[in-house]
PDB file of C-alpha atoms in Angstrom:
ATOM      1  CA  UNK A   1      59.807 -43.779 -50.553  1.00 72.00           C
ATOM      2  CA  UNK A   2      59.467 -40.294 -49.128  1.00 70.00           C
ATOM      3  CA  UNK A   3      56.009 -39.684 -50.500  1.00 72.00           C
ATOM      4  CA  UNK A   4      54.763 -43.075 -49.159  1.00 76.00           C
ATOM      5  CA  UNK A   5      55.809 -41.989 -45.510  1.00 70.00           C
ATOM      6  CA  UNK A   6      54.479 -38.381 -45.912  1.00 67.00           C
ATOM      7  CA  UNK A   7      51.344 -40.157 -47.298  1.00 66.00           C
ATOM      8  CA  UNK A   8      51.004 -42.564 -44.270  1.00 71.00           C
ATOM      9  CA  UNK A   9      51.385 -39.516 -41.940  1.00 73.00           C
ATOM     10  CA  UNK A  10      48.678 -38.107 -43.916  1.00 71.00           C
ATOM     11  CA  UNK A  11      46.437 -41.024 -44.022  1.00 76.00           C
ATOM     12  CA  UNK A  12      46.963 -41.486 -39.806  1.00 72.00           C
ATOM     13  CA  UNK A  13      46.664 -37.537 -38.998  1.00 74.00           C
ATOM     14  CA  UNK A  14      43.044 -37.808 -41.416  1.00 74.00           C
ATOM     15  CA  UNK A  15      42.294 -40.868 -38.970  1.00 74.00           C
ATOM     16  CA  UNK A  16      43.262 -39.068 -35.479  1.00 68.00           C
ATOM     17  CA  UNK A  17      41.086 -36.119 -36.564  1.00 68.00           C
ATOM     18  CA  UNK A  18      38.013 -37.872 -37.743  1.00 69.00           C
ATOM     19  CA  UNK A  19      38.040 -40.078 -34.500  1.00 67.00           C
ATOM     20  CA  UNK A  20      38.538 -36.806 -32.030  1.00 70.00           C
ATOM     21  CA  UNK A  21      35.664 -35.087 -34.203  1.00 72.00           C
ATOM     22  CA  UNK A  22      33.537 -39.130 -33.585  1.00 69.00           C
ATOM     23  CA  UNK A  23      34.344 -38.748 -30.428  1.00 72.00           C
ATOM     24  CA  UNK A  24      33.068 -35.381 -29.457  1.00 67.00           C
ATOM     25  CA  UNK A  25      29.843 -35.468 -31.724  1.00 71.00           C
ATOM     26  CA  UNK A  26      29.477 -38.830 -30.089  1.00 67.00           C
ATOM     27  CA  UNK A  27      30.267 -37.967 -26.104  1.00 71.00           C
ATOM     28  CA  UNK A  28      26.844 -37.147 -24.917  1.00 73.00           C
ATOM     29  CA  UNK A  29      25.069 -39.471 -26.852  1.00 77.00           C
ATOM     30  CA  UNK A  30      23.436 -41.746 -23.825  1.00 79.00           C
ATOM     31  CA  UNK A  31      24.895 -45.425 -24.153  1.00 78.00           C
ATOM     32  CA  UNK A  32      27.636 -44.824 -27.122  1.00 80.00           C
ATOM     33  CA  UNK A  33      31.253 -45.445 -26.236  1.00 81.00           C
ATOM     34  CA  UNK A  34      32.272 -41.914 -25.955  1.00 82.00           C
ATOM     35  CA  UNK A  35      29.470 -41.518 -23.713  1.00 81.00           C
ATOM     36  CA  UNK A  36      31.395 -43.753 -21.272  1.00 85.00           C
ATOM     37  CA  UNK A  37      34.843 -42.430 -21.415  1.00 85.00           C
ATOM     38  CA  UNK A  38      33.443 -38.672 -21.048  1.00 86.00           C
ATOM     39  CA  UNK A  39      31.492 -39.840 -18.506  1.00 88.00           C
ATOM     40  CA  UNK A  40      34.499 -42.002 -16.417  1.00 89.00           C
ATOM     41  CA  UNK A  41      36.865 -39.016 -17.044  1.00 89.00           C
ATOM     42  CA  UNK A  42      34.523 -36.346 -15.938  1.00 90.00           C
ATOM     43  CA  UNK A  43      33.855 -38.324 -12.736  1.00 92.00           C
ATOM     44  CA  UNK A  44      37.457 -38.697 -12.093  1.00 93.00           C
ATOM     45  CA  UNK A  45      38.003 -34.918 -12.595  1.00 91.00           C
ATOM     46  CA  UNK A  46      35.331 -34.215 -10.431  1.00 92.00           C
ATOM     47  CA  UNK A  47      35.931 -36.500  -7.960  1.00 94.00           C
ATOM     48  CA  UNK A  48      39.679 -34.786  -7.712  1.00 93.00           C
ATOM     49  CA  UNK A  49      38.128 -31.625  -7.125  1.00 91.00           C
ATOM     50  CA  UNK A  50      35.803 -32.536  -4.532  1.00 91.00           C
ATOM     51  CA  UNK A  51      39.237 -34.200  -2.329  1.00 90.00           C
ATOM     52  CA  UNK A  52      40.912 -31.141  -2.756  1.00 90.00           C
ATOM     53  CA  UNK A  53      37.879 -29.342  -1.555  1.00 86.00           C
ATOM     54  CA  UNK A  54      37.750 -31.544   1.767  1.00 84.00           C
ATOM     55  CA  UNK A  55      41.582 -31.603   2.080  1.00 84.00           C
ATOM     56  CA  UNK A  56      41.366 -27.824   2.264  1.00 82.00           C
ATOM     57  CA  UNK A  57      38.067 -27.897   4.949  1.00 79.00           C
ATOM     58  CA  UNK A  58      39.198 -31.109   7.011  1.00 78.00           C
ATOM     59  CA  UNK A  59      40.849 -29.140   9.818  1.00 77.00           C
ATOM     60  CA  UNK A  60      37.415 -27.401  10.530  1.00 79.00           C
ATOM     61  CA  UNK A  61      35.776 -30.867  10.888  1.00 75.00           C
ATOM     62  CA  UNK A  62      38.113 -32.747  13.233  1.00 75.00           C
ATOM     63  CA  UNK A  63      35.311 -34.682  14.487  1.00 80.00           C
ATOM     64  CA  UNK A  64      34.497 -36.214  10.752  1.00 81.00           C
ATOM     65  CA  UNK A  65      35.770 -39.250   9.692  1.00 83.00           C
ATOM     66  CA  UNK A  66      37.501 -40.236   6.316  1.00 85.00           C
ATOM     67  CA  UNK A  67      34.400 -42.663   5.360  1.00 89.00           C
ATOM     68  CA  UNK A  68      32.166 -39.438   5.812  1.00 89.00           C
ATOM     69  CA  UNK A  69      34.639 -37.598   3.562  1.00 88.00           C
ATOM     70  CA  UNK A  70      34.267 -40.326   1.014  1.00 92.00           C
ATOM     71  CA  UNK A  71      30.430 -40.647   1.266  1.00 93.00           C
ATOM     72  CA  UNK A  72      30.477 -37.233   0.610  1.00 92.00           C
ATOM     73  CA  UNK A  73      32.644 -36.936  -2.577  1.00 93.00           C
ATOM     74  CA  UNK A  74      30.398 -40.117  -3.958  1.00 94.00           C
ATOM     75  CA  UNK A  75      27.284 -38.199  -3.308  1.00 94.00           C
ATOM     76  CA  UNK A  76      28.921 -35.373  -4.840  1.00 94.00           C
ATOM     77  CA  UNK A  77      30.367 -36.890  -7.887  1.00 94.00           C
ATOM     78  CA  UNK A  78      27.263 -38.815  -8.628  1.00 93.00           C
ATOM     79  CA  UNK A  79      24.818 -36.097  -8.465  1.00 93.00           C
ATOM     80  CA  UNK A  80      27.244 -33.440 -10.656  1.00 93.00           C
ATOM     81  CA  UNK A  81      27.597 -36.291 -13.188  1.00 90.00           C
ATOM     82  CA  UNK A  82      23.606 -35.823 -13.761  1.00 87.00           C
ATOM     83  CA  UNK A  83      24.081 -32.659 -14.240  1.00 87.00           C
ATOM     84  CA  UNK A  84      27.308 -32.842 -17.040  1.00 88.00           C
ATOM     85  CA  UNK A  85      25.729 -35.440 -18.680  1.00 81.00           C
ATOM     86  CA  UNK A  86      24.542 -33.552 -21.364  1.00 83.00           C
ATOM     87  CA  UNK A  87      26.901 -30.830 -22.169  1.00 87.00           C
ATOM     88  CA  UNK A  88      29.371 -31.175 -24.282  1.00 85.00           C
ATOM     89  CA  UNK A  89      32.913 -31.931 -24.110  1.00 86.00           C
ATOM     90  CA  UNK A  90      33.816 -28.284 -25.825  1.00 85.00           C
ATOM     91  CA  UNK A  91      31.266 -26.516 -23.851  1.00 88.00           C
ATOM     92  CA  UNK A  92      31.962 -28.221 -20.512  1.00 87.00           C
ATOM     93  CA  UNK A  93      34.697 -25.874 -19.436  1.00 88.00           C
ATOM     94  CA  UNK A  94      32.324 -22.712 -20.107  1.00 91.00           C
ATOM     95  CA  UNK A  95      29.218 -24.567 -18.372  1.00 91.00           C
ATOM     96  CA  UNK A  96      31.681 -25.016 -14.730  1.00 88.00           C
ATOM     97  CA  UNK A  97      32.799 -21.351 -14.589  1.00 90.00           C
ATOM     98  CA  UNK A  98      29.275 -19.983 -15.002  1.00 92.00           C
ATOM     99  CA  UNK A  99      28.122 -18.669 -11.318  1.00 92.00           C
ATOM    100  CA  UNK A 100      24.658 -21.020 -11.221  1.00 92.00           C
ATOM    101  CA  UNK A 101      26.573 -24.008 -12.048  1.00 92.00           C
ATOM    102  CA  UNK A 102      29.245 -23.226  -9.758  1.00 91.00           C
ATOM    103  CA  UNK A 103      26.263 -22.312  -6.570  1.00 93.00           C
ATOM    104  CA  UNK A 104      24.830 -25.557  -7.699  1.00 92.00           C
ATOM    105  CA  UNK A 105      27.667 -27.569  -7.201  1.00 91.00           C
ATOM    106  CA  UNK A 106      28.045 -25.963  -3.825  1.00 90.00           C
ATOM    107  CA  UNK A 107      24.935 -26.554  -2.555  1.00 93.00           C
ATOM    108  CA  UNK A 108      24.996 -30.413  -3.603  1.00 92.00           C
ATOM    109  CA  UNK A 109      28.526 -30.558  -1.936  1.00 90.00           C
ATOM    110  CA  UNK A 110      26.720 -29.109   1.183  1.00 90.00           C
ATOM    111  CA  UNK A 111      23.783 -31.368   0.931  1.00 92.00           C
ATOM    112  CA  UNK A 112      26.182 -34.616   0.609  1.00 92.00           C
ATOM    113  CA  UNK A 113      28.013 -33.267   3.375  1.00 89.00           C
ATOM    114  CA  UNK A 114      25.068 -33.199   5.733  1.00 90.00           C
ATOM    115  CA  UNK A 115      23.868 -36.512   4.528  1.00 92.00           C
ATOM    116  CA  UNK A 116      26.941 -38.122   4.974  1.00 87.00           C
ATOM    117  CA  UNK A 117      27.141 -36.562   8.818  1.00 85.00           C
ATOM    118  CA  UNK A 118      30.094 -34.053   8.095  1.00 82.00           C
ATOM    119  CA  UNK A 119      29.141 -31.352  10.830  1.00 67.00           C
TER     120      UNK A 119
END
């Protein structure tokens, strides 16, 4: 009985593994499943970041309204996704912390800002 247990936690761990591994050599491959989740959860991360950022710099725009906030964050999200799109879920962390990508994402945040009317 004990060998038939260890065996199914084998036969499951084998599974896990080989769908993580699917799923990463899979993530940035334009229309594939894994494309989608990477996508949806790397738009949700970056959306959180961008809130935080406006939390923190709402007091110095007291004239700006939430929906100019929230035009800005879309704007934001959207045009960062294009730019995540094709790295890779192991070498995503890496790509953020390098200073061009992180000037980048400034200067789109600043861009949706002004288009949005956040002043």
């Amino acid at each position: 009985m004990l060998k038939w247990v260890v065996l199914a936690v084998v036969i499951v761990a084998a599974g896990l593994f080989g769908l993580r591994k699917y799923t990463l050599d899979h993530a940035t491959e334009e229309g594939s499943f894994p494309a989608r989740i990477y996508d949806k959860r790397i738009e949700k991360e970056l959306s959180e970041a961008c809130n935080a950022t406006v939390k923190k710099l709402q007091r110095q725009f007291e004239e700006t309204t939430p929906a100019q906030f929230a035009a800005t964050c879309k704007c934001f999200v959207n045009d960062m996704s294009e730019k995540l799109n094709d790295v890779a879920p192991d070498e995503l962390r890496a790509f953020l912390q390098k200073d061009t990508t992180m000037k980048s994402a400034q200067n789109i945040l600043k861009k949706c800002g002004y288009a949005a009317g956040v002043n």
